[in-house]
Each structure stands twice: as structure tokens, then as C-alpha cells.
XYZ file of C-alpha atoms in Angstrom:
58
model
C -8.499 -10.606 -0.941
C -5.388 -8.673 -1.765
C -3.877 -5.887 0.355
C -0.924 -3.010 -1.001
C 2.609 -3.247 0.275
C 5.588 -1.392 -0.655
C 8.681 -0.111 0.630
C 9.067 3.176 2.191
C 11.484 5.275 0.201
C 12.993 7.307 3.532
C 14.191 3.748 5.084
C 13.231 1.045 2.936
C 10.997 -0.328 5.670
C 8.097 -2.605 4.426
C 4.796 -0.905 4.622
C 1.254 -1.529 3.979
C -1.561 0.852 2.916
C -3.849 1.495 5.608
C -6.511 4.183 6.379
C -5.309 6.926 4.363
C -1.547 6.127 4.957
C 1.615 3.521 5.390
C 1.299 1.206 8.238
C 4.204 -0.635 9.294
C 2.213 -3.891 10.191
C 0.005 -5.916 7.597
C -2.688 -6.446 10.507
C -3.835 -2.611 9.930
C -3.792 -3.049 6.295
C -6.687 -2.246 4.070
C -7.955 -5.218 2.396
C -9.653 -5.158 -1.391
C -12.262 -7.839 -1.563
C -13.503 -7.106 -5.342
C -11.883 -5.996 -8.488
C -12.963 -2.342 -8.140
C -11.075 -2.142 -4.572
C -8.161 -3.721 -6.093
C -8.146 -1.120 -8.924
C -8.244 1.445 -6.102
C -5.228 0.260 -4.376
C -3.140 -0.313 -7.548
C -4.146 3.770 -8.123
C -3.249 4.837 -4.589
C 0.224 2.661 -5.243
C 1.049 4.204 -8.353
C 0.550 7.493 -7.342
C 2.637 6.835 -4.367
C 5.350 5.455 -6.283
C 4.843 8.634 -8.664
C 5.444 11.141 -5.492
C 8.550 9.215 -4.667
C 6.645 8.091 -1.126
C 7.392 4.435 -1.642
C 8.920 1.936 -4.137
C 8.413 -2.033 -5.319
C 4.635 -1.202 -4.936
C 2.560 -4.756 -5.069
């Protein structure tokens, strides 16, 4: 299982991808249970980084 985490560019706060946006608590994070879901989260993270929403996407 994996989740998508990053730091919000506006203030550096750690955030997790959840329900179509970024949450400040890991308990709300979307969980990838398989490779397809991991790939989806990675693509979301890459797009968010490219749009200068977040940095340090993992």
C-alpha cells in the first residue's frame, strides 16, 4: 500500500493526496492497493508539481 505525499508550495506544509485534493492529515489520504493505483497517484503528483502546487512529491 502506498500514499502520495508532498509539501504544499505556498507554505511548505506536508500534505497527502485525498479525494481529489491535498489534505493536511494522512488519515484522509487515498491509498493505492495495486500498481495501477500507484501509477495514477504518481501521475497526479507529477501534474501537481508541474503546476507548482506542491514540491517534494513522494
